[in-house]
Tab-separated table of C-alpha atoms in Angstrom:
chain	number	residue	atom	x	y	z
A	294	MET	CA	-45.790	-14.788	69.894
A	295	LEU	CA	-45.093	-14.228	66.383
A	296	VAL	CA	-44.531	-17.613	64.758
A	297	ILE	CA	-42.799	-15.820	61.861
A	298	ASN	CA	-39.086	-16.903	61.991
A	299	PHE	CA	-36.097	-14.527	61.611
A	300	TYR	CA	-33.501	-17.031	59.797
A	301	PHE	CA	-29.749	-16.065	58.609
A	302	VAL	CA	-30.474	-15.253	54.973
A	303	ASN	CA	-27.428	-16.693	53.774
A	304	HIS	CA	-28.943	-20.498	55.271
A	305	PHE	CA	-29.302	-22.298	52.043
A	306	PRO	CA	-31.778	-24.879	53.192
A	307	SER	CA	-34.000	-22.216	55.289
A	308	VAL	CA	-34.392	-20.266	52.464
A	309	LEU	CA	-35.049	-23.093	50.034
A	310	MET	CA	-37.905	-24.357	51.940
A	311	ASP	CA	-39.260	-21.332	52.838
A	312	ILE	CA	-39.320	-20.277	49.367
A	313	ILE	CA	-41.322	-23.361	48.399
A	314	ALA	CA	-43.691	-22.714	51.677
A	315	PHE	CA	-44.522	-19.846	49.631
A	316	ILE	CA	-45.196	-20.572	46.568
A	317	ILE	CA	-47.538	-23.669	48.536
A	318	ILE	CA	-49.698	-20.697	49.985
A	319	ALA	CA	-49.883	-19.175	47.301
A	320	ILE	CA	-51.196	-21.763	45.361
A	321	LEU	CA	-53.523	-22.411	48.413
A	322	ALA	CA	-54.947	-18.755	48.418
A	323	ASN	CA	-55.200	-18.459	44.653
A	324	ARG	CA	-57.655	-21.469	44.845
A	325	ILE	CA	-59.636	-19.789	47.636
A	326	TYR	CA	-59.870	-16.575	45.506
A	327	LYS	CA	-60.613	-18.587	42.120
A	328	ASN	CA	-63.537	-20.605	44.002
A	329	GLN	CA	-65.179	-17.337	45.830
A	330	GLU	CA	-67.722	-15.206	44.149
A	331	GLU	CA	-66.820	-11.932	46.309
A	332	LYS	CA	-63.218	-11.089	44.474
A	333	PRO	CA	-61.547	-8.688	47.125
A	334	LYS	CA	-58.905	-6.633	46.255
A	335	ILE	CA	-55.231	-8.037	45.761
A	336	TRP	CA	-53.514	-6.310	48.609
A	337	LYS	CA	-56.483	-6.168	51.027
A	338	VAL	CA	-55.859	-10.504	50.751
A	339	LEU	CA	-52.092	-10.122	51.111
A	340	LEU	CA	-52.760	-7.566	54.335
A	341	ILE	CA	-55.846	-10.202	55.794
A	342	LEU	CA	-53.019	-13.272	55.412
A	343	PHE	CA	-50.661	-11.531	56.968
A	344	ILE	CA	-52.623	-10.476	59.950
A	345	GLY	CA	-53.534	-14.265	59.949
A	346	LEU	CA	-50.391	-15.545	60.667
A	347	PHE	CA	-50.326	-13.641	64.298
A	348	ALA	CA	-50.396	-17.044	66.652
A	349	PHE	CA	-50.121	-17.579	69.833
A	350	SER	CA	-47.123	-20.057	70.051
A	351	PHE	CA	-45.021	-22.444	72.116
A	352	THR	CA	-40.994	-22.706	71.421
A	353	LEU	CA	-39.932	-26.555	71.177
A	354	PRO	CA	-36.253	-27.235	70.880
A	355	VAL	CA	-35.498	-29.574	68.230
A	356	TYR	CA	-32.343	-30.832	67.561
A	357	ASP	CA	-29.567	-27.734	67.574
A	358	THR	CA	-32.014	-24.851	67.070
A	359	PHE	CA	-35.827	-24.013	68.373
A	360	VAL	CA	-38.974	-24.153	66.701
A	361	LYS	CA	-42.374	-22.507	67.587
A	362	ILE	CA	-45.740	-24.505	67.566
A	363	PRO	CA	-48.346	-22.375	67.001
A	364	ILE	CA	-51.532	-22.839	68.853
A	365	LEU	CA	-53.742	-20.492	68.873
A	366	PRO	CA	-55.107	-18.487	65.953
A	367	LEU	CA	-54.991	-15.059	67.382
A	368	GLY	CA	-55.010	-12.979	63.792
A	369	VAL	CA	-57.869	-14.810	62.799
A	370	TRP	CA	-59.831	-13.721	66.149
A	371	ILE	CA	-58.502	-9.846	65.144
A	372	LEU	CA	-60.144	-9.924	62.332
A	373	TYR	CA	-63.176	-11.527	63.272
A	374	PHE	CA	-63.399	-9.144	65.890
A	375	VAL	CA	-63.175	-6.201	63.481
A	376	PHE	CA	-65.207	-7.329	61.153
A	377	ARG	CA	-68.052	-8.589	63.483
A	378	ASN	CA	-70.839	-6.146	62.476
A	379	LYS	CA	-69.675	-6.833	58.679
A	380	VAL	CA	-70.964	-10.456	57.916
A	381	GLU	CA	-71.010	-10.039	54.303
A	382	LYS	CA	-66.987	-8.731	54.517
A	383	TRP	CA	-66.303	-11.598	56.948
A	384	MET	CA	-67.410	-14.117	54.964
A	385	MET	CA	-65.254	-12.879	52.202
A	386	TYR	CA	-62.218	-12.630	54.102
A	387	ARG	CA	-62.588	-15.488	56.492
A	388	ARG	CA	-60.725	-17.983	54.437
A	389	PHE	CA	-57.454	-16.340	53.903
A	390	ALA	CA	-57.321	-15.463	57.223
A	391	TRP	CA	-57.653	-19.248	58.359
A	392	LEU	CA	-55.157	-19.666	55.312
A	393	GLY	CA	-52.649	-17.011	57.334
A	394	PHE	CA	-52.853	-19.405	60.532
A	395	LEU	CA	-52.642	-22.510	58.444
A	396	ALA	CA	-49.297	-20.930	56.991
A	397	ASN	CA	-47.906	-21.185	60.469
A	398	PHE	CA	-47.876	-24.748	60.003
A	399	ILE	CA	-46.565	-24.691	56.434
A	400	PHE	CA	-43.372	-22.338	57.234
A	401	LEU	CA	-42.981	-25.258	60.356
A	402	VAL	CA	-43.086	-28.208	58.124
A	403	ALA	CA	-40.452	-26.537	55.610
A	404	ALA	CA	-38.510	-25.834	58.834
A	405	PHE	CA	-38.515	-29.489	60.022
A	406	ALA	CA	-37.965	-30.180	55.560
A	407	SER	CA	-35.123	-28.003	55.699
A	408	PHE	CA	-32.843	-30.528	58.757
A	409	PRO	CA	-32.466	-33.563	56.304
A	410	ILE	CA	-31.310	-30.874	53.209
A	411	GLU	CA	-29.017	-29.331	56.414
A	412	GLU	CA	-27.518	-32.970	57.181
A	413	ALA	CA	-26.872	-34.000	53.467
A	414	LEU	CA	-25.294	-30.498	52.552
A	415	TYR	CA	-23.395	-29.531	55.678
A	416	PRO	CA	-22.788	-32.832	57.455
A	417	GLN	CA	-21.137	-32.172	60.486
A	418	ASP	CA	-18.476	-34.752	60.422
A	419	LYS	CA	-16.513	-33.615	57.458
A	420	LEU	CA	-13.938	-31.238	57.709
A	421	SER	CA	-14.731	-29.388	54.405
A	422	THR	CA	-18.104	-28.574	55.458
A	423	TYR	CA	-16.352	-25.539	58.286
A	424	ILE	CA	-13.631	-25.350	55.210
A	425	ALA	CA	-14.492	-24.516	52.218
A	426	ARG	CA	-12.096	-22.244	50.267
A	427	THR	CA	-8.786	-21.390	51.976
A	428	ASP	CA	-7.072	-18.642	49.477
A	429	GLN	CA	-7.260	-15.818	51.912
A	430	ALA	CA	-6.321	-18.452	54.659
A	431	ASN	CA	-3.619	-17.247	57.279
A	432	ILE	CA	-2.294	-18.317	60.620
A	433	PHE	CA	-1.760	-16.608	63.908
A	434	ALA	CA	-0.197	-17.558	67.006
A	435	LEU	CA	-2.733	-16.893	69.955
A	436	HIS	CA	0.082	-17.413	72.679
A	437	THR	CA	3.750	-16.004	73.084
A	438	SER	CA	4.664	-19.821	74.141
A	439	ALA	CA	4.415	-20.689	69.839
A	440	LYS	CA	6.897	-20.327	67.455
A	441	GLU	CA	6.557	-18.400	64.000
A	442	ALA	CA	4.376	-20.456	62.108
A	443	THR	CA	3.191	-20.892	58.524
A	444	LEU	CA	0.318	-22.662	57.111
A	445	LYS	CA	1.037	-25.345	54.253
A	446	LYS	CA	-2.098	-24.400	52.416
A	447	GLY	CA	-1.385	-27.384	50.076
A	448	VAL	CA	-1.581	-29.559	52.604
A	449	LEU	CA	-4.572	-28.110	54.287
A	450	ASN	CA	-6.292	-28.404	50.794
A	451	LYS	CA	-5.170	-31.963	50.398
A	452	GLN	CA	-6.714	-32.693	54.098
A	453	LEU	CA	-9.804	-31.256	53.928
A	454	SER	CA	-11.677	-34.314	52.882
A	455	GLU	CA	-9.005	-36.362	54.285
A	456	MET	CA	-9.019	-35.137	58.336
A	457	GLN	CA	-11.225	-37.282	60.653
A	458	PRO	CA	-13.191	-36.002	63.836
A	459	GLU	CA	-12.104	-36.941	66.979
A	460	PRO	CA	-13.984	-36.485	70.287
A	461	ILE	CA	-13.017	-33.645	71.981
A	462	ASP	CA	-12.144	-34.173	75.759
A	463	SER	CA	-12.278	-30.712	76.965
A	464	GLN	CA	-11.990	-31.401	80.784
A	465	ARG	CA	-8.731	-33.587	80.046
A	466	TRP	CA	-7.046	-30.715	77.907
A	467	TYR	CA	-7.646	-28.016	80.431
A	468	ASN	CA	-6.552	-30.363	83.914
A	469	ASP	CA	-3.227	-31.354	82.127
A	470	ILE	CA	-1.927	-27.835	80.936
A	471	VAL	CA	-3.269	-26.089	84.858
A	472	ASN	CA	-1.549	-29.604	86.605
A	473	ILE	CA	0.580	-28.210	88.585
A	474	ASP	CA	2.389	-31.653	89.539
A	475	VAL	CA	3.559	-31.509	85.891
A	476	PRO	CA	6.540	-29.583	85.392
A	477	GLN	CA	5.841	-25.894	84.242
A	478	GLU	CA	8.095	-26.447	80.320
A	479	GLU	CA	5.571	-29.425	79.978
A	480	ARG	CA	2.393	-27.514	80.285
A	481	LYS	CA	1.841	-25.709	77.208
A	482	GLU	CA	-1.273	-24.037	75.930
A	483	LYS	CA	-2.819	-26.732	73.410
A	484	PHE	CA	-4.327	-25.025	70.660
A	485	PRO	CA	-1.638	-22.255	70.339
A	486	PHE	CA	-2.324	-21.314	66.953
A	487	GLN	CA	-5.881	-19.936	65.351
A	488	ILE	CA	-6.934	-19.946	61.180
A	489	MET	CA	-8.055	-17.124	59.814
A	490	GLY	CA	-9.871	-15.766	56.480
A	491	THR	CA	-11.077	-19.043	55.687
A	492	GLU	CA	-14.825	-19.734	54.034
A	493	PRO	CA	-17.795	-22.475	55.432
A	494	ARG	CA	-19.026	-23.763	52.305
A	495	TRP	CA	-21.842	-22.005	50.283
A	496	GLY	CA	-25.258	-21.420	52.291
A	497	SER	CA	-23.998	-23.047	55.744
A	498	ALA	CA	-24.546	-19.727	57.556
A	499	LEU	CA	-21.575	-21.044	59.529
A	500	LYS	CA	-19.346	-18.817	61.007
A	501	THR	CA	-16.174	-20.482	62.985
A	502	ALA	CA	-13.176	-19.884	64.496
A	503	ILE	CA	-10.638	-22.608	64.096
A	504	PHE	CA	-7.706	-23.507	66.418
A	505	VAL	CA	-4.549	-25.425	65.468
A	506	GLU	CA	-3.030	-27.794	67.970
A	507	ARG	CA	0.433	-27.425	68.924
A	508	ASP	CA	2.094	-30.396	66.691
A	509	GLY	CA	-0.428	-28.668	63.741
A	510	LYS	CA	-2.038	-31.990	62.978
A	511	GLY	CA	-5.247	-30.780	65.046
A	512	LEU	CA	-7.785	-28.597	64.425
A	513	LEU	CA	-10.406	-27.938	66.845
A	514	ILE	CA	-13.302	-25.910	64.577
A	515	THR	CA	-16.142	-23.688	67.260
A	516	THR	CA	-18.750	-22.503	65.758
A	517	GLN	CA	-21.821	-20.576	67.426
A	518	LYS	CA	-23.692	-23.766	68.302
A	519	LYS	CA	-21.080	-26.452	69.041
A	520	GLN	CA	-17.062	-27.416	68.574
A	521	TYR	CA	-15.700	-30.294	66.297
A	522	TYR	CA	-12.136	-31.909	66.771
A	523	PHE	CA	-10.315	-33.211	63.678
A	524	ARG	CA	-6.967	-35.240	63.775
A	525	SER	CA	-4.834	-35.612	60.475
A	526	ASN	CA	-1.828	-37.323	59.658
A	527	GLU	CA	0.692	-34.643	58.647
A	528	SER	CA	1.100	-31.434	59.877
A	529	LEU	CA	-0.501	-28.479	58.145
A	530	VAL	CA	1.944	-26.164	59.532
A	531	LYS	CA	5.203	-25.011	58.729
A	532	GLY	CA	7.773	-24.049	61.600
A	533	VAL	CA	6.260	-26.990	64.219
A	534	GLU	CA	8.302	-30.502	64.229
B	39	MET	CA	-51.273	22.873	38.233
B	40	SER	CA	-49.885	19.760	39.499
B	41	LYS	CA	-46.303	19.841	37.450
B	42	LYS	CA	-46.162	22.609	39.510
B	43	LEU	CA	-47.227	21.173	42.427
B	44	LEU	CA	-44.358	18.335	41.393
B	45	PHE	CA	-41.414	21.250	40.848
B	46	ILE	CA	-42.141	22.245	44.332
B	47	ILE	CA	-42.041	18.831	45.794
B	48	GLY	CA	-39.231	18.038	44.158
B	49	ILE	CA	-37.328	20.993	45.459
B	50	LEU	CA	-38.428	21.023	48.621
B	51	SER	CA	-37.209	17.312	49.364
B	52	PHE	CA	-33.854	18.080	47.436
B	53	CYS	CA	-33.714	20.807	50.207
B	54	ILE	CA	-34.709	18.444	53.222
B	55	THR	CA	-32.165	15.712	51.810
B	56	ALA	CA	-29.456	18.414	51.347
B	57	GLY	CA	-30.215	19.997	54.612
B	58	VAL	CA	-30.247	16.227	56.556
B	59	TYR	CA	-26.945	15.373	55.324
B	60	TRP	CA	-24.943	19.096	55.835
B	61	TYR	CA	-26.736	18.718	59.124
B	62	TYR	CA	-25.649	14.873	60.077
B	63	LEU	CA	-22.699	13.507	57.347
B	64	SER	CA	-20.748	16.484	56.614
B	65	GLU	CA	-17.372	16.312	57.572
B	66	PRO	CA	-15.813	19.545	59.593
B	67	SER	CA	-13.247	21.689	57.280
B	68	THR	CA	-11.263	23.358	60.345
B	69	LEU	CA	-9.998	22.032	63.755
B	70	PRO	CA	-11.278	24.535	67.106
B	71	LYS	CA	-8.702	26.230	68.327
B	72	LYS	CA	-6.374	24.977	71.805
B	73	GLU	CA	-7.980	28.038	73.245
B	74	GLU	CA	-11.155	27.082	72.751
B	75	LEU	CA	-11.084	23.786	73.227
B	76	LYS	CA	-9.564	24.528	77.010
B	77	ASN	CA	-12.506	26.607	77.866
B	78	ARG	CA	-14.968	23.980	76.479
B	79	ILE	CA	-12.692	21.538	78.638
B	80	ASN	CA	-13.286	23.453	81.591
B	81	ARG	CA	-16.578	24.579	81.287
B	82	VAL	CA	-17.879	20.800	81.036
B	83	TYR	CA	-15.794	19.515	83.781
B	84	SER	CA	-14.907	21.328	86.732
B	85	ASP	CA	-12.634	18.258	88.614
B	86	THR	CA	-9.697	19.987	87.132
B	87	GLU	CA	-8.279	22.743	85.556
B	88	VAL	CA	-6.759	22.602	81.856
B	89	VAL	CA	-3.908	24.883	81.547
B	90	SER	CA	-2.574	23.892	78.098
B	91	ILE	CA	-3.984	21.764	75.089
B	92	GLN	CA	-0.180	20.021	74.112
B	93	ASP	CA	-1.855	18.732	70.730
B	94	THR	CA	-4.957	17.926	68.306
B	95	ILE	CA	-4.259	15.080	66.513
B	96	LEU	CA	-7.365	14.225	63.919
B	97	LEU	CA	-7.560	10.148	63.974
B	98	ASP	CA	-9.657	10.113	60.904
B	99	SER	CA	-12.351	13.450	59.473
B	100	ARG	CA	-14.432	12.966	62.696
B	101	HIS	CA	-12.034	11.760	65.608
B	102	LEU	CA	-10.375	13.726	67.640
B	103	TYR	CA	-7.749	13.311	70.275
B	104	VAL	CA	-7.089	16.838	73.137
B	105	PRO	CA	-3.979	15.678	74.979
B	106	PHE	CA	-3.748	18.428	77.976
B	107	ILE	CA	-2.303	19.417	80.566
B	108	SER	CA	-3.942	20.500	84.298
B	109	LYS	CA	-3.488	22.663	86.256
B	110	ASN	CA	-2.026	20.317	89.340
B	111	ASN	CA	0.065	18.885	86.321
B	112	ASP	CA	-1.821	16.165	85.609
B	113	TYR	CA	-1.517	14.947	81.565
B	114	GLY	CA	-4.970	13.733	80.359
B	115	SER	CA	-6.620	13.101	77.537
B	116	SER	CA	-9.901	14.389	76.167
B	117	PHE	CA	-11.847	12.131	72.923
B	118	TRP	CA	-13.848	14.556	70.533
B	119	VAL	CA	-16.549	13.456	67.727
B	120	TRP	CA	-17.422	15.827	65.208
B	121	LYS	CA	-21.656	15.461	65.415
B	122	LYS	CA	-23.771	17.515	64.286
B	123	ARG	CA	-22.181	19.964	62.497
B	124	LYS	CA	-19.680	20.568	65.622
B	125	TRP	CA	-17.072	19.048	67.868
B	126	GLU	CA	-18.417	17.099	70.773
B	127	ILE	CA	-16.454	16.545	73.927
B	128	GLU	CA	-17.642	12.577	74.103
B	129	ALA	CA	-15.146	11.211	77.051
B	130	LEU	CA	-12.229	12.713	79.255
B	131	ASN	CA	-9.742	11.070	81.771
B	132	ASP	CA	-7.931	13.021	83.372
B	133	VAL	CA	-4.983	11.080	83.928
B	134	GLY	CA	-3.583	9.910	80.954
B	135	GLN	CA	-3.455	5.967	81.421
B	136	PRO	CA	-4.030	3.996	78.336
B	137	ILE	CA	-7.530	3.845	77.267
B	138	LEU	CA	-8.839	1.828	73.986
B	139	TRP	CA	-11.085	3.814	71.477
B	140	LYS	CA	-13.647	1.475	70.051
B	141	ILE	CA	-14.236	4.300	67.483
B	142	ASP	CA	-16.877	1.476	65.530
B	143	ASN	CA	-17.248	-1.439	67.814
B	144	LYS	CA	-17.832	-3.167	65.838
B	145	ASP	CA	-14.973	-3.500	63.612
B	146	PRO	CA	-11.931	-4.067	65.858
B	147	SER	CA	-9.569	-2.543	63.073
B	148	SER	CA	-10.904	0.659	64.195
B	149	TYR	CA	-9.831	0.542	67.630
B	150	ARG	CA	-7.104	2.727	69.303
B	151	ILE	CA	-5.161	2.388	71.844
B	152	VAL	CA	-4.560	5.976	73.312
B	153	TRP	CA	-2.364	7.648	76.159
B	154	ASN	CA	-0.791	10.335	77.970
B	155	ILE	CA	1.985	9.197	80.351
B	156	HIS	CA	3.212	11.740	82.600
B	157	PRO	CA	6.786	12.565	82.295
B	158	GLU	CA	7.527	11.410	86.237
B	159	ASP	CA	7.054	8.000	84.499
B	160	GLN	CA	10.460	7.189	83.119
B	161	PHE	CA	9.665	4.323	81.968
B	162	LYS	CA	11.494	3.419	78.319
B	163	ALA	CA	8.196	1.135	76.790
B	164	ALA	CA	4.388	0.203	77.732
B	165	GLU	CA	3.919	-3.330	76.543
B	166	PHE	CA	0.368	-4.635	75.734
B	167	TYR	CA	-1.196	-7.545	76.436
B	168	LEU	CA	-4.052	-9.318	74.728
B	169	SER	CA	-5.188	-12.435	76.803
B	170	ARG	CA	-8.614	-14.902	77.599
B	171	ASP	CA	-8.205	-17.568	80.026
B	172	ARG	CA	-8.561	-20.915	79.129
B	173	GLY	CA	-11.386	-22.820	79.829
B	174	TYR	CA	-14.153	-25.736	79.366
B	175	GLU	CA	-17.709	-26.555	79.193
B	176	ILE	CA	-19.180	-29.502	79.154
B	177	THR	CA	-23.404	-28.728	78.780
B	178	ASN	CA	-25.700	-32.111	77.754
B	179	GLY	CA	-22.716	-33.520	76.499
B	180	ILE	CA	-21.674	-30.225	74.349
B	181	GLU	CA	-18.142	-30.215	74.930
B	182	PHE	CA	-16.414	-26.823	74.712
B	183	TYR	CA	-12.369	-26.029	75.286
B	184	TYR	CA	-11.017	-22.400	75.133
B	185	PRO	CA	-7.647	-22.043	74.457
B	186	LYS	CA	-5.570	-19.245	76.539
B	187	VAL	CA	-4.938	-16.321	74.545
B	188	GLN	CA	-1.722	-13.994	75.618
B	189	LEU	CA	-0.174	-11.811	73.318
B	190	ASN	CA	1.872	-9.134	73.901
B	191	LYS	CA	3.035	-6.083	71.925
B	192	GLU	CA	5.550	-3.564	73.236
B	193	PHE	CA	5.250	0.158	71.980
B	194	THR	CA	8.538	2.522	73.136
B	195	LEU	CA	7.853	5.707	74.611
B	196	SER	CA	8.599	8.326	72.415
B	197	GLU	CA	9.593	12.113	73.539
B	198	LYS	CA	6.198	13.265	73.473
B	199	SER	CA	4.189	12.438	76.738
B	200	TYR	CA	1.327	11.139	74.250
B	201	ARG	CA	0.410	8.233	71.690
B	202	ILE	CA	-2.022	6.609	69.318
B	203	LYS	CA	-1.432	3.025	68.680
B	204	LYS	CA	-3.702	1.122	66.048
B	205	LEU	CA	-4.468	-2.788	67.588
B	206	PRO	CA	-1.706	-5.057	65.799
B	207	ARG	CA	-3.800	-6.689	62.778
B	208	ASN	CA	-3.792	-10.250	64.497
B	209	TRP	CA	-4.927	-8.530	67.665
B	210	ALA	CA	-7.858	-7.124	65.586
B	211	SER	CA	-8.309	-10.261	63.645
B	212	ILE	CA	-8.852	-12.408	66.780
B	213	ILE	CA	-11.013	-10.115	68.547
B	214	GLN	CA	-13.341	-10.095	65.332
B	215	SER	CA	-14.071	-13.724	65.133
B	216	THR	CA	-14.258	-14.267	68.674
B	217	ASN	CA	-17.206	-11.589	68.141
B	218	ASN	CA	-18.446	-13.764	65.118
B	219	ILE	CA	-18.830	-16.857	66.932
B	220	HIS	CA	-20.355	-15.355	70.135
B	221	ASN	CA	-24.017	-16.991	70.856
B	222	PRO	CA	-25.716	-14.745	73.699
B	223	ASP	CA	-27.903	-17.940	73.274
B	224	ARG	CA	-25.860	-20.727	74.216
B	225	MET	CA	-24.284	-18.606	76.667
B	226	SER	CA	-27.294	-17.697	78.460
B	227	ILE	CA	-28.061	-21.877	78.911
B	228	LEU	CA	-24.457	-22.207	80.597
B	229	ASP	CA	-23.881	-20.894	84.435
B	230	GLY	CA	-20.423	-20.006	83.467
B	231	ASP	CA	-19.632	-16.704	83.507
B	232	ASN	CA	-19.151	-15.749	79.946
B	233	ALA	CA	-16.519	-12.760	80.610
B	234	GLU	CA	-14.403	-15.118	81.677
B	235	HIS	CA	-14.132	-16.302	77.701
B	236	SER	CA	-13.888	-12.460	76.869
B	237	LEU	CA	-10.940	-10.760	75.446
B	238	LEU	CA	-9.193	-8.574	77.752
B	239	ILE	CA	-6.325	-5.801	76.985
B	240	ALA	CA	-3.910	-4.903	79.428
B	241	TRP	CA	-0.371	-3.444	79.711
B	242	LYS	CA	2.552	-2.670	82.739
B	243	PRO	CA	5.238	-0.520	82.174
B	244	VAL	CA	8.905	-1.692	80.893
B	245	PHE	CA	11.753	-0.581	82.810
B	246	ASP	CA	15.207	-0.005	81.809
B	247	LYS	CA	16.402	-2.796	83.914
B	248	LYS	CA	19.395	-1.378	86.120
B	249	ASN	CA	16.919	1.434	87.634
B	250	GLY	CA	14.345	-0.587	89.209
B	251	ASP	CA	10.790	0.082	89.663
B	252	ASP	CA	10.700	3.516	92.027
B	253	ILE	CA	10.119	5.774	88.738
B	254	PHE	CA	6.627	4.333	88.190
B	255	SER	CA	5.027	7.081	89.894
B	256	LYS	CA	0.959	5.694	89.265
B	257	ARG	CA	0.292	8.939	88.944
B	258	SER	CA	-0.835	8.346	85.422
B	259	ILE	CA	-3.356	5.530	85.924
B	260	SER	CA	-5.330	6.419	88.808
B	261	GLY	CA	-7.806	9.068	87.888
B	262	GLY	CA	-11.102	10.408	87.413
B	263	GLY	CA	-13.178	11.525	83.768
B	264	PHE	CA	-16.329	10.928	81.973
B	265	SER	CA	-18.015	9.712	78.935
B	266	ASN	CA	-21.273	10.443	77.661
B	267	GLY	CA	-21.396	7.918	74.751
B	268	GLY	CA	-19.189	6.296	72.693
B	269	ASP	CA	-17.494	3.232	74.030
B	270	TYR	CA	-13.899	3.387	75.837
B	271	ASP	CA	-12.237	0.998	78.063
B	272	ILE	CA	-10.313	1.923	80.236
B	273	ILE	CA	-6.736	-0.487	80.288
B	274	SER	CA	-5.958	-1.192	83.085
B	275	LEU	CA	-2.655	-2.918	84.448
B	276	VAL	CA	-2.114	-6.895	84.132
B	277	GLU	CA	-2.113	-8.936	86.969
B	278	GLU	CA	0.907	-11.493	86.626
B	279	HIS	CA	-1.023	-14.487	87.706
B	280	GLN	CA	-2.746	-13.825	84.179
B	281	LEU	CA	0.230	-14.395	82.294
B	282	GLU	CA	1.478	-17.794	81.464
B	283	ASN	CA	5.537	-19.071	80.982
B	284	GLN	CA	6.485	-17.457	77.771
B	285	GLN	CA	9.035	-19.541	76.704
């Protein structure tokens, strides 16, 4: 019901645009305040703005996320009802209540405006979006069929800007391993390692699990929303041929 | 007058803070006596009668593991937590099958595997598996592939029937990273069963080959118990079809 969106506080584009939205709302509130004869107390203005935010809205999927489109000014109605017998007070607060409702749209525009920033700062087809820091990086086997392995950090760091995205063919990968017509020793897990301890790019709010292909040249990055597959021309792992 | 009032309020709030701290956060200074533990278990759990407490093992300052032997010669496990200035029995299993005690369920490095295997079961080691089924999903053109997870870790049994083990460090990391990327919103859109992609811990006994499996009496693996609060998973025997070739 509320349009107030809870975002990850570590998501830089959202935080930046929301700060700008707050500044715009503050400027508008200040303008109303100055142009008004009757000056209400500041804390009351803030309260009215906050209640004015309440709105019935519907949720729309946009790109990989959801946005809430406000339709009915619920908070304004509540305030109108509260002040139904106090016309002078209502005249004093009315504009702030509507500004509260308008703020929903300002936040909505801010949310849309954060998408291009997101695209620019965290391109989905660049490995360096998902792996920005590697100083704590480590590799573990996920499967008993994987040999002991160590991560070639130097190669990984060099490849961060060079590895290319490739399409994921999940069904074929799966079927190739479970196909009983193929001799068992050839059907081994495609991604038997995981890299731990890396950090995604600052402000991206990404959480990742990074699976490593058996030949050491492929990375399957899993985030909360999607998977991305990157290939390199040299192996990132010592211990695989 | 107002100074005096402020002083009283100050004293009062200090007392309340100290009281709350003492009641909820203070740490135990002593462990209960074995006799007392025995009586308390027998009072809350009537399906079995404890005749002897084998040991009291502190996992950290507030979590206590108490293995016991009952009247019909079963080896059981009880789990105690220091709450509100008292040792409370939080869970009990009247046989000692391995249990995963998630002391802080958000932090897999706090998880402990605990067991109290009956001495009649004379296998030499217990082998634990961390596994997840392989899977794939395609929804609206978005593809997902989940690699198979299959790791094992063998713990030899000691002369004592009971034991507490931390998860291997890489297991804890794998569980943690799986939790991090778990997205309930996305999972709910899919018709697939999300339990399929969750990690499972299972175990099997390891025998000396020459003696065969006749010493696995299984009296350690089928029992009853209870838990009120806490986060405990019974670790079941591994099903062979879940395991892949291991060369």
